[in-house]
Coordinates of C-alpha atoms and ligand atoms in Angstrom, one line a residue:
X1 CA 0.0 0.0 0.0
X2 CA 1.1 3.1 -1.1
X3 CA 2.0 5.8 2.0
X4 CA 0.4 9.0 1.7
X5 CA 0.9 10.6 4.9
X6 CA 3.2 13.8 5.5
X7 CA 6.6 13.5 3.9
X8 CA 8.4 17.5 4.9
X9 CA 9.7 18.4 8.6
X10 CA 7.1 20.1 10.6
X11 CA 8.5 23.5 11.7
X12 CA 7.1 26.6 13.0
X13 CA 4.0 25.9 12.1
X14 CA 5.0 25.2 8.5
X15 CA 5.4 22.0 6.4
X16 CA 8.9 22.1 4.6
X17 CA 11.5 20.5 3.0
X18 CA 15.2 19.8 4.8
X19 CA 17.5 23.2 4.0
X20 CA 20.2 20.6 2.7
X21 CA 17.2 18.8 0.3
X22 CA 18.2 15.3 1.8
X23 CA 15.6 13.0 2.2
X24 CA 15.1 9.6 4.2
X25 CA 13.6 6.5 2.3
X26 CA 12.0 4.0 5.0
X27 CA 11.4 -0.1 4.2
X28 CA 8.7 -2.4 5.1
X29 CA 10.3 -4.7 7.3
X30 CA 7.6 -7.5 6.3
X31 CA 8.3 -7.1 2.4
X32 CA 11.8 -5.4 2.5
X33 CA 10.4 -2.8 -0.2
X34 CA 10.5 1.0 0.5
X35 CA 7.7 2.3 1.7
X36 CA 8.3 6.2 1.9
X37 CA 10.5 9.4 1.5
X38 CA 10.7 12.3 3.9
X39 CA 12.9 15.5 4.4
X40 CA 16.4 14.4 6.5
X41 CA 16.6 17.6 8.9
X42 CA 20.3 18.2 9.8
X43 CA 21.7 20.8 12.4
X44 CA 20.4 23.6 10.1
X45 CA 16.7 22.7 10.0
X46 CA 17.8 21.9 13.9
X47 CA 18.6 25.3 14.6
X48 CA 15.4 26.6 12.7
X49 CA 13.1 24.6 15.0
X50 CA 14.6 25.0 18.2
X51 CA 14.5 28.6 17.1
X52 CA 10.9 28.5 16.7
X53 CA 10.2 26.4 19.9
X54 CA 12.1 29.2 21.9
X55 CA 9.6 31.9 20.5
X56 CA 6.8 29.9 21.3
X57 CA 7.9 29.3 24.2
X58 CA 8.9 32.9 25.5
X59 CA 7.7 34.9 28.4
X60 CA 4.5 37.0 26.7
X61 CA 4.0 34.6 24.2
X62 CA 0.6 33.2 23.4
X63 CA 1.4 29.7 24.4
X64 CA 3.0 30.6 27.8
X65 CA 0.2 33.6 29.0
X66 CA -2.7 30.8 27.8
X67 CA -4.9 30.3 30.2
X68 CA -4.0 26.8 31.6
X69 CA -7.5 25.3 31.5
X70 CA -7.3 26.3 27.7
X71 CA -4.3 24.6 27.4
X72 CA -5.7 21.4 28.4
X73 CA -8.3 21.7 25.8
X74 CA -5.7 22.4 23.2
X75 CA -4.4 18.5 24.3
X76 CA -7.2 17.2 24.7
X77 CA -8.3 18.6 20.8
X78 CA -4.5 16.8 19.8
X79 CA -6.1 13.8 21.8
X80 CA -8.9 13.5 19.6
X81 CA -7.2 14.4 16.4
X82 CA -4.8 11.9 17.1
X83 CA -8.3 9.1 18.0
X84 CA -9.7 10.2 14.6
X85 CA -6.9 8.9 13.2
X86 CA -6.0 5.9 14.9
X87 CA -6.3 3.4 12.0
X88 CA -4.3 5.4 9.6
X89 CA -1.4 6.0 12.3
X90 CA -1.4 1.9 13.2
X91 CA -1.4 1.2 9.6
X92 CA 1.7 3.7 8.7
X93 CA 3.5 2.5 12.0
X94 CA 3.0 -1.2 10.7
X95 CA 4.3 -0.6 7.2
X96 CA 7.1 1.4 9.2
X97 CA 8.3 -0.5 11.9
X98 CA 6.8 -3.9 11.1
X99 CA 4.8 -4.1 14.4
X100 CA 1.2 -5.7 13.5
X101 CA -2.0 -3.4 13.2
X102 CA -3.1 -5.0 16.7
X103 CA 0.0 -4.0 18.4
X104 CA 0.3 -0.5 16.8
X105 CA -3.3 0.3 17.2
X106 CA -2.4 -0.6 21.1
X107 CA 0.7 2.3 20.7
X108 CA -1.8 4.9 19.4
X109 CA -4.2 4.0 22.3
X110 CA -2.1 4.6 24.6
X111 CA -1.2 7.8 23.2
X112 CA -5.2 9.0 23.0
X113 CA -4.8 8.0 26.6
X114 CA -1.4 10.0 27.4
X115 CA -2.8 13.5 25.8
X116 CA -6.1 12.7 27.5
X117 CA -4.6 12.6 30.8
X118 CA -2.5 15.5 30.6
X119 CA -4.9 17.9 29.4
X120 CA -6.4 17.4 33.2
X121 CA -2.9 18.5 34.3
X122 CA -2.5 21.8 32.7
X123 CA -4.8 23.4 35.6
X124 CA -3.3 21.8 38.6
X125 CA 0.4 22.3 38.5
X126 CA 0.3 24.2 41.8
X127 CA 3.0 25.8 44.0
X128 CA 4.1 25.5 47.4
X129 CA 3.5 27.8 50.6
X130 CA 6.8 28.1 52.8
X131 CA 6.9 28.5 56.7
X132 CA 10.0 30.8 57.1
X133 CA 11.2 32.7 60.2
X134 CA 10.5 36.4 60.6
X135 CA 7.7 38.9 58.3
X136 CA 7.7 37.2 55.4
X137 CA 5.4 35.6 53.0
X138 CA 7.8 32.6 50.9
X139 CA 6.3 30.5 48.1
X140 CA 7.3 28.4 45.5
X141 CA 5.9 28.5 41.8
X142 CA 6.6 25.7 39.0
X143 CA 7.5 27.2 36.0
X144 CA 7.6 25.5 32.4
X145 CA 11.4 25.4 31.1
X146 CA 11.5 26.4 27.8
X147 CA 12.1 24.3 24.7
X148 CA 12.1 20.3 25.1
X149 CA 13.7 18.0 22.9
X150 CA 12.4 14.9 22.2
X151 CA 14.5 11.7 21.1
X152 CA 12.3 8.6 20.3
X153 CA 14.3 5.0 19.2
X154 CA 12.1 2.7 16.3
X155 CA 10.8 0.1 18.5
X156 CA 7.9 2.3 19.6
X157 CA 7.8 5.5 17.8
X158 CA 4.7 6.9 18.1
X159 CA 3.9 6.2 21.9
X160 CA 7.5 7.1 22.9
X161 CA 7.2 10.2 21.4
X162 CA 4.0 11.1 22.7
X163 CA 4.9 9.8 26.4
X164 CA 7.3 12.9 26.9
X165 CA 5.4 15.6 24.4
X166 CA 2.1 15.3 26.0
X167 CA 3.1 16.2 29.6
X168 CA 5.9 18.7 28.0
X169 CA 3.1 20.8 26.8
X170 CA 0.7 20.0 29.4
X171 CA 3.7 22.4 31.7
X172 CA 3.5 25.3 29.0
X173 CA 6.7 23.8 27.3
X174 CA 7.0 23.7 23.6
X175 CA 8.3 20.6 22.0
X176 CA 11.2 19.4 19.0
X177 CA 11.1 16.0 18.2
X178 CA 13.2 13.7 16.4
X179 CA 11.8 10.6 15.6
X180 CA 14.4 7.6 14.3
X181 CA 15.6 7.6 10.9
X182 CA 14.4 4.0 10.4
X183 CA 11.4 4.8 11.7
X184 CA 10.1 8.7 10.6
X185 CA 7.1 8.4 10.0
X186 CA 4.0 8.6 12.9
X187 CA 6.0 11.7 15.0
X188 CA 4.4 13.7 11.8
X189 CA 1.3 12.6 12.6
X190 CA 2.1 15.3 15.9
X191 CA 2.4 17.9 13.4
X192 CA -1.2 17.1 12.4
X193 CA -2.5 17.1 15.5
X194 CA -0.8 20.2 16.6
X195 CA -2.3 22.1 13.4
X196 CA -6.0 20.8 13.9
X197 CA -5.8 21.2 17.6
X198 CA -4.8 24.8 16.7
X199 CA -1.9 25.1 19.1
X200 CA 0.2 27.7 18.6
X201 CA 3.0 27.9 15.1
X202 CA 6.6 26.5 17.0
X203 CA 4.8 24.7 20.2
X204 CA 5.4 21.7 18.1
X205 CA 8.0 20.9 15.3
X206 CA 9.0 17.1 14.1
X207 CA 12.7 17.3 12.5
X208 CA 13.1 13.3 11.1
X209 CA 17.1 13.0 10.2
X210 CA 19.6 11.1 11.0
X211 CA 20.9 10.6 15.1
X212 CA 24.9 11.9 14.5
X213 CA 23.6 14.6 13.0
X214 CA 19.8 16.0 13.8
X215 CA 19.9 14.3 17.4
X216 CA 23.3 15.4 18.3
X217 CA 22.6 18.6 17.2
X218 CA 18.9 18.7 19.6
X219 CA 20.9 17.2 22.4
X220 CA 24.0 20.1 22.2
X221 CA 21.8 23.3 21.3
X222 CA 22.7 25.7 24.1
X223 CA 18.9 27.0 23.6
X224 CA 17.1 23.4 24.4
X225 CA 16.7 23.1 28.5
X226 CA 15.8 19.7 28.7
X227 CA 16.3 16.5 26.7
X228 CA 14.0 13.1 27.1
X229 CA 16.5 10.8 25.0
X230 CA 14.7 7.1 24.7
X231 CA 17.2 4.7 23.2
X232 CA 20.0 2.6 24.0
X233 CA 21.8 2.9 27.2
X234 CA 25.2 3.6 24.8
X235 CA 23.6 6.7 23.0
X236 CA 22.1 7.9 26.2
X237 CA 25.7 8.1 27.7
X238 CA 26.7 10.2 24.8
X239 CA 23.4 12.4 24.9
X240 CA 23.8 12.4 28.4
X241 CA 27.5 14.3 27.4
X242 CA 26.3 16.7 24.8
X243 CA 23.6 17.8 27.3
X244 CA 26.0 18.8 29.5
X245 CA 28.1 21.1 27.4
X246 CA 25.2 23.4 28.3
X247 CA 23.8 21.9 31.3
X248 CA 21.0 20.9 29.8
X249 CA 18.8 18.5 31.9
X250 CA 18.0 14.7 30.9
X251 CA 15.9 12.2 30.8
X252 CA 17.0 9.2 29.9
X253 CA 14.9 6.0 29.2
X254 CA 17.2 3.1 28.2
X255 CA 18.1 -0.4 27.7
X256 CA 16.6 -3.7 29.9
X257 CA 16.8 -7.7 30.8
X258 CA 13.4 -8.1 32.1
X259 CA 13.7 -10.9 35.6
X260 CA 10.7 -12.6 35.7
X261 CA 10.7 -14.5 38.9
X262 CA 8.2 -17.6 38.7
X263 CA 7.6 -19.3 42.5
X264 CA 6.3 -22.5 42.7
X265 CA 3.2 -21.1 44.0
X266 CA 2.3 -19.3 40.9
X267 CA -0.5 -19.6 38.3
X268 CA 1.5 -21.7 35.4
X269 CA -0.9 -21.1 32.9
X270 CA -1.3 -17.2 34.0
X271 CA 2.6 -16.9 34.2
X272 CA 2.9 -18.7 30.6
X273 CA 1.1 -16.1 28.8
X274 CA 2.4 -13.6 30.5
X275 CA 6.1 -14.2 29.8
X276 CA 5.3 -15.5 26.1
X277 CA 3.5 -11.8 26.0
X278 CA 6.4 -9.9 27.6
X279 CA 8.7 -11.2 25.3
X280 CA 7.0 -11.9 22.1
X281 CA 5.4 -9.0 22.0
X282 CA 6.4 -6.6 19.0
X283 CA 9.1 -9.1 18.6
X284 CA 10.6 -8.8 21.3
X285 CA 12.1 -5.1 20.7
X286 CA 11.0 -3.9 23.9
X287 CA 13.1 -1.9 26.8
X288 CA 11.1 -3.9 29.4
X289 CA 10.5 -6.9 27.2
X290 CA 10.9 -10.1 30.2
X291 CA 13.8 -11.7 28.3
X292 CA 15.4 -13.3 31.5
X293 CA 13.1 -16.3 32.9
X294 CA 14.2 -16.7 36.6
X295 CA 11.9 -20.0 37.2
X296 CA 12.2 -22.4 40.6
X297 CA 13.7 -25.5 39.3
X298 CA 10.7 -27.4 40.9
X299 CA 8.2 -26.0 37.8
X300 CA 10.9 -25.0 35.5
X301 CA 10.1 -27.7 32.7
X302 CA 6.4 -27.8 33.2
X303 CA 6.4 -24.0 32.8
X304 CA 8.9 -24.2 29.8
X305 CA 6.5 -26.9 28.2
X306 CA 3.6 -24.3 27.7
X307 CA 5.5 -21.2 27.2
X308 CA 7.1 -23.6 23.9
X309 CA 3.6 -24.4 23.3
X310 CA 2.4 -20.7 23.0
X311 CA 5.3 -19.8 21.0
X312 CA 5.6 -22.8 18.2
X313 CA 1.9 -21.6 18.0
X314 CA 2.2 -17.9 17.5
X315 CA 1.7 -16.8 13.9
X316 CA 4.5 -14.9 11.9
X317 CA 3.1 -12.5 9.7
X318 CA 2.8 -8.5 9.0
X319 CA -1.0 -9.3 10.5
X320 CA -2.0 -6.5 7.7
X321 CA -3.3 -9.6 5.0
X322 CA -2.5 -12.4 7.0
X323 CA -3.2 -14.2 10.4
X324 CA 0.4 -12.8 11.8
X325 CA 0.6 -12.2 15.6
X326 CA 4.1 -11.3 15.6
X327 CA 5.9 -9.5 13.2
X328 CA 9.1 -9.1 11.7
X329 CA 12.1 -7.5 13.5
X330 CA 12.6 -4.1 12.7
X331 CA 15.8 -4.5 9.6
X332 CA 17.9 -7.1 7.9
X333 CA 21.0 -6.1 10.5
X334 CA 19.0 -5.9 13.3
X335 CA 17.7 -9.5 12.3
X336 CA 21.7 -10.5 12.0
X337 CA 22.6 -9.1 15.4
X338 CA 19.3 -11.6 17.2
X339 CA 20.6 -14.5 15.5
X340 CA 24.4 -13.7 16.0
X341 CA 23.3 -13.5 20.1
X342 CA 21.2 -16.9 19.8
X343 CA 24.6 -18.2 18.4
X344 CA 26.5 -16.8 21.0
X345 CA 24.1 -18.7 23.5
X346 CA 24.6 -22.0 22.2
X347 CA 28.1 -21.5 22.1
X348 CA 28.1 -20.4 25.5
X349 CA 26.3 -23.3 26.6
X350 CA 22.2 -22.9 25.7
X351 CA 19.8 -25.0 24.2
X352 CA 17.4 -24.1 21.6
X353 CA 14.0 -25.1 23.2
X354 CA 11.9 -23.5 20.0
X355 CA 12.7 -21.3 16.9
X356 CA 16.4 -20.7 16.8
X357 CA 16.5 -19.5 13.5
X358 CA 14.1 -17.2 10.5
X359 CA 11.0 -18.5 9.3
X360 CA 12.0 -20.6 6.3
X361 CA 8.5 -20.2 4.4
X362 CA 8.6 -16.7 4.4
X363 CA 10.0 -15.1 0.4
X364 CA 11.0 -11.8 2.2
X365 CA 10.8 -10.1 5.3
X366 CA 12.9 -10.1 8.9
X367 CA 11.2 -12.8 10.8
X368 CA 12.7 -14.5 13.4
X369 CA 11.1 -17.5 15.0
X370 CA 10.0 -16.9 18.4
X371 CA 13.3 -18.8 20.5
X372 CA 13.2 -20.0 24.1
X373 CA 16.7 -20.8 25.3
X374 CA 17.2 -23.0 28.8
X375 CA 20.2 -24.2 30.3
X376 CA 21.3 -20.7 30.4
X377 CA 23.4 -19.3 33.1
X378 CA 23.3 -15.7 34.7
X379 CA 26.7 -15.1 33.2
X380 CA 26.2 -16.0 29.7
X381 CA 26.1 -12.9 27.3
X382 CA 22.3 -13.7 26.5
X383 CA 21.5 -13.5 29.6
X384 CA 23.4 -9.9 30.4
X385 CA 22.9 -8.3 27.0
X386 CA 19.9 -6.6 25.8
X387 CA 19.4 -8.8 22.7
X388 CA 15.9 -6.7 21.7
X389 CA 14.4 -9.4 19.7
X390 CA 12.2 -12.5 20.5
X391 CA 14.2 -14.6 22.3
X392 CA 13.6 -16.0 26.0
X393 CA 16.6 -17.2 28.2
X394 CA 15.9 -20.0 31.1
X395 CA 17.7 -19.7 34.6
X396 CA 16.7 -21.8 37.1
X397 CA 16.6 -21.1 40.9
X398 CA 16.3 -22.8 43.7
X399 CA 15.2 -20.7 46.8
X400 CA 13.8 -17.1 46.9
X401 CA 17.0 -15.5 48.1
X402 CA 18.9 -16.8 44.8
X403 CA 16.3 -15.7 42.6
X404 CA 16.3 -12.1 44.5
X405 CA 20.1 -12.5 43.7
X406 CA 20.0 -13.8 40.1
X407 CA 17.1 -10.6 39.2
X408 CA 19.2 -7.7 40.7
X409 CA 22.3 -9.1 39.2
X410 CA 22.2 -7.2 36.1
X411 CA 23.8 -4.1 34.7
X412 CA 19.8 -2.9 34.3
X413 CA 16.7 -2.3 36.0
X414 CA 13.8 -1.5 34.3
X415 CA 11.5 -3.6 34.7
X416 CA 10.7 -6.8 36.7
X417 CA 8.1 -9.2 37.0
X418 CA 6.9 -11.8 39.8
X419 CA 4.7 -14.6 40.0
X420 CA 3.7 -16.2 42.8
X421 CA 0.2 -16.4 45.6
X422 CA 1.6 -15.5 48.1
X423 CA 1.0 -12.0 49.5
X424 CA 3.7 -11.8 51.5
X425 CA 6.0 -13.8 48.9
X426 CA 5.0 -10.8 46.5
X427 CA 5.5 -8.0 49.2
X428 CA 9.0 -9.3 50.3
X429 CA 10.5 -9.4 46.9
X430 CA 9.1 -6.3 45.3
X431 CA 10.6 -4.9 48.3
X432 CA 14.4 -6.5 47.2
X433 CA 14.6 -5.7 43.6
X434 CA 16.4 -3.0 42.1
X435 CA 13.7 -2.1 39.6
X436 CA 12.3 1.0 38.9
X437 CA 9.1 -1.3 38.1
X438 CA 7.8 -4.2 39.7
X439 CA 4.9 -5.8 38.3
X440 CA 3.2 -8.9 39.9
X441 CA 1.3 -11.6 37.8
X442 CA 1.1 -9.5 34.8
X443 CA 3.8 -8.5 32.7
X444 CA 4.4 -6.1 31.4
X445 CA 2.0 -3.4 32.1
X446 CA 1.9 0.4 32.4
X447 CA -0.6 3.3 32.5
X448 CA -0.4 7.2 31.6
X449 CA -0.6 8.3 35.3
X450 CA 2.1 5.8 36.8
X451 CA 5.6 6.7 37.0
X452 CA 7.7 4.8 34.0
X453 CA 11.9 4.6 34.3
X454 CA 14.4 2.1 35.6
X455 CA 17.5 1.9 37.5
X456 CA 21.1 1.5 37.2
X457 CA 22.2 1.4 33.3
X458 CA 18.2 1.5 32.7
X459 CA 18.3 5.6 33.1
X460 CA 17.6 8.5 34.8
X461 CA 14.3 10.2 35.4
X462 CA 10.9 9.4 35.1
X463 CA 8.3 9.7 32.6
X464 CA 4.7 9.1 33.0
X465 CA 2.3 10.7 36.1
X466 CA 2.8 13.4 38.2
X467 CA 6.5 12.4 37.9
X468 CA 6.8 13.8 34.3
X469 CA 5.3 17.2 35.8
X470 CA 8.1 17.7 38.0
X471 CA 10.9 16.7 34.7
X472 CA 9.2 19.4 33.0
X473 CA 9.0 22.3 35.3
X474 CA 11.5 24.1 37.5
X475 CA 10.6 25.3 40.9
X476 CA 11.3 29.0 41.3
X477 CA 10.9 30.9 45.4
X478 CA 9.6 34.0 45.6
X479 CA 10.6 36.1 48.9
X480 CA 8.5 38.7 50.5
X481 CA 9.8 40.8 53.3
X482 CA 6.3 42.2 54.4
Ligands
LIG501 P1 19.4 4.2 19.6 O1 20.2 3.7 18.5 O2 20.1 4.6 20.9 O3 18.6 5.4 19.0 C1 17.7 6.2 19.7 C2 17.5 7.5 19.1 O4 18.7 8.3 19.3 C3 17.2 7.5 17.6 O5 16.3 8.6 17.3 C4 18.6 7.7 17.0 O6 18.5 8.3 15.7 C5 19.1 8.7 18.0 N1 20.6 8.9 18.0 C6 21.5 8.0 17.5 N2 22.8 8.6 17.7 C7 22.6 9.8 18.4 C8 23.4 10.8 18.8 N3 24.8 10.7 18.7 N4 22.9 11.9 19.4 C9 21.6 12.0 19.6 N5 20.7 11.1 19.1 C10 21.2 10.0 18.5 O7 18.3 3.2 20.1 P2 17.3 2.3 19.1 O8 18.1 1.3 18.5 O9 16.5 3.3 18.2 O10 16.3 1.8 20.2 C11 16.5 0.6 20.9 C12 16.9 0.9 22.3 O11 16.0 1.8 23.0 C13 17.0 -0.3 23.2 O12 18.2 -0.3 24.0 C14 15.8 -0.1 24.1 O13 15.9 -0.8 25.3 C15 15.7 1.3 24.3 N6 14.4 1.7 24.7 C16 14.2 2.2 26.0 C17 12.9 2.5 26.4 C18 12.6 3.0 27.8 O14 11.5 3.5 28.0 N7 13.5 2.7 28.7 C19 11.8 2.4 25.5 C20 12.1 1.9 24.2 C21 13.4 1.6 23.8 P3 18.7 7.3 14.4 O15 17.9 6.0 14.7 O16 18.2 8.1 13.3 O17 20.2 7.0 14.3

């Protein structure tokens, strides 16, 4: 199907080409045939929307003297443009990323949701009262920062985006986006929504390009004051650097290695969905995908048994004109770099429960079967590396203290999951891991108004809730001698 979405950089209110005339061409990861062309912004068309973000975003301007309660109906307008066009976004974002209808349609949900919940916030971002000595009256005000970038990875590029612009605006921020270059598309679908919301020209601007040169130039402009980077935790470091050239504040959402720690008292059936879903889902490309199965060794092959059943009976397919559940990974190299790991594993020691390998039937597209791996260790590289494709490795415990030990043992901590019955079983070890998520007999799960972010080599910051209010304002006291 041919794409006929937006194809120029949004900027200042304006649809245009990139200064430099470079484009982007983007491939169907099911059919390997190019789907679309779009402007490649560079540091010039950079410096042209940061530019108009800042004006937008000035002291006196219309979007930061709006009335906050018409702000939230600005977002919740975006909200609904955004519903309106829910089946065209999934569709786009499916053709883009390879991700199936279902599971994009489930992205652009949750972005309805996001925008829906922040337009309540825009009218209760409220100050503090300070009890200081003497005749004085002290308070403390949350301001809106300025201009926010916005650095979204391919795995989930409409949602990602939307998880930090949403509350950005929500504070009275304005917003410059880059979406991945292997995935540009759905971020223009903010331009859109800003237009028929009718927000402001420069409160949003969506500069597609390439991440050495449009990213790194977001990250290092001296005029952006804060930066949500989602990505791996490598760029992040390097993001992380650029930001502070200018002391430019970050969020960063990175890498995972998912624990999942099944007890003997759990639900097998509920905790065999639930880790085929965590880590078959969108093939597996997940930050908090639950790629490390920590199961006691009293269940471990019964468990096994019907998570291999689930997966040997998962359909591979774009799900567009077929029955496909999960869909291709996301390019031909990042289809090399799975199997190169599931290599790695069985060197290291692994066996190959299910898949293994690509789906033999298919003429073209990345599709890797859906591999369970047991016999692994904690210190194998499958079991420390974030693979980001759909492929489960199997390391049995024995006692509740090793499994604590085995889950926090990890460079990350993002996300971890428990199953088990017992209250206290669940209490105890939510308590002991070093997760900025815990999640008990589901997995994984999240919500616009609970905090999102991990730990360690996971990031830094929070998104989501009333957390993202505070990323997104600064706290300014005001001091009166009366
Ligand atoms: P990536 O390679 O780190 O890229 C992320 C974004 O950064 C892309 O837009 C990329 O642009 C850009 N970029 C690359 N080099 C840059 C630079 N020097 N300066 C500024 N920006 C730069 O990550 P990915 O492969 O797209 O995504 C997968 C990773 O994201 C995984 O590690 C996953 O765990 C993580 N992730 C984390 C979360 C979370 O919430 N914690 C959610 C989703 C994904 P180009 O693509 O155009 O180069």
């Amino acid at each position: 199907m041919e794409y006929s979405g937006p194809t120029s950089l949004y900027i200042d209110g304006d649809w245009v080409d990139a200064e430099s005339g470079e484009t982007i061409e983007t491939f169907d990861p099911a059919t390997e045939e190019r789907y679309a062309t779009v402007a490649c912004a560079d540091e010039t068309d950079v410096d042209a929307a940061v530019e108009a973000a800042k004006s937008a975003a000035a002291r006196g301007s219309e979007w930061r003297t709006m009335d906050p309660s018409t702000r939230g109906e600005r977002l919740r307008a975006m909200a609904d443009a955004i519903a309106a066009r829910k089946d065209e976004i999934s569709l786009v974002e499916s053709h883009d990323n390879g991700k199936t209808p279902f599971e994009a349609g489930m992205e652009v949900q949750m972005v309805v949701d996001t925008f829906r919940y922040y337009a309540g916030w825009t009218d209760k971002v409220t100050g503090e009262y300070n009890a200081v000595p003497g005749d004085r009256v002290n308070f403390t005000t949350r301001e809106p920062l300025g201009v926010t970038g916005h650095i979204v990875p391919w795995n989930y590029p409409f949602q990602l985006a939307g998880r930090s612009i949403a509350p950005a605006l929500a504070c009275g921020n304005t917003a410059v986006v880059k979406p991945s270059s292997q995935t540009p598309l759905s971020a223009l679908y903010y331009g859109i929504a800003a237009e028929e919301a009718g927000l402001p020209e420069g409160v949003v601007n969506v500069v597609p390009g390439s991440g050495s040169k449009a990213g790194s130039a977001l990250a290092s402009h001296p005029d952006v004051e804060h930066v949500t980077f989602t990505g791996s935790t490598e760029i992040g470091k390097r993001v992380m650097a650029d930001a502070a050239e200018n002391v430019t504040g970050v969020t960063l959402e990175l890498g995972g290695k998912g624990p999942h720690v099944v007890f003997p008292d759990a639900d097998l059936d509920a905790a065999a969905k639930g880790v085929h879903y965590g880590i078959f889902m969108n093939a597996g490309q997940m930050c908090w995908a639950g790629s490390r199965l920590l199961v006691h060794e009293d269940v471990a092959d019964e468990l096994v048994e019907k998570i291999v059943q689930r997966a040997e009976a998962t359909p591979l397919g774009s799900g567009i004109d077929d029955d496909g559940r999960m869909g291709p990974v996301v390019s031909e190299d990042h289809m090399e770099d799975v199997l190169e790991y599931i290599t790695i594993g069985v060197e290291e020691g692994a066996t190959v429960a299910c898949g293994g390998g690509v789906d033999e039937e298919k003429d073209a597209g990345y599709f890797v079967e859906p591999t369970v791996l047991t016999d692994v260790t904690n210190d194998m590289t499958v079991a420390r590396e974030e693979i980001f494709g759909p492929v489960l490795s199997v390391i049995e415990f024995s006692d509740q203290e090793e499994a604590i030990e085995l889950a926090n043992d990890s460079p990350y901590g993002l996300l971890a999951g428990i199953w088990t019955q017992g209250l206290s079983r669940a209490h105890q070890v939510a308590d002991a891991l070093d997760y900025g998520m815990v999640s008990v007999n589901e997995y994984p799960v999240t919500f616009p108004q609970t905090p999102f972010g991990g730990t360690k080599q996971s990031g830094h910051g929070r998104e989501q809730g009333e957390e993202a209010i505070r990323e997104f304002t600064q706290a300014k006291n005001i001091n009166l001698n009366i």
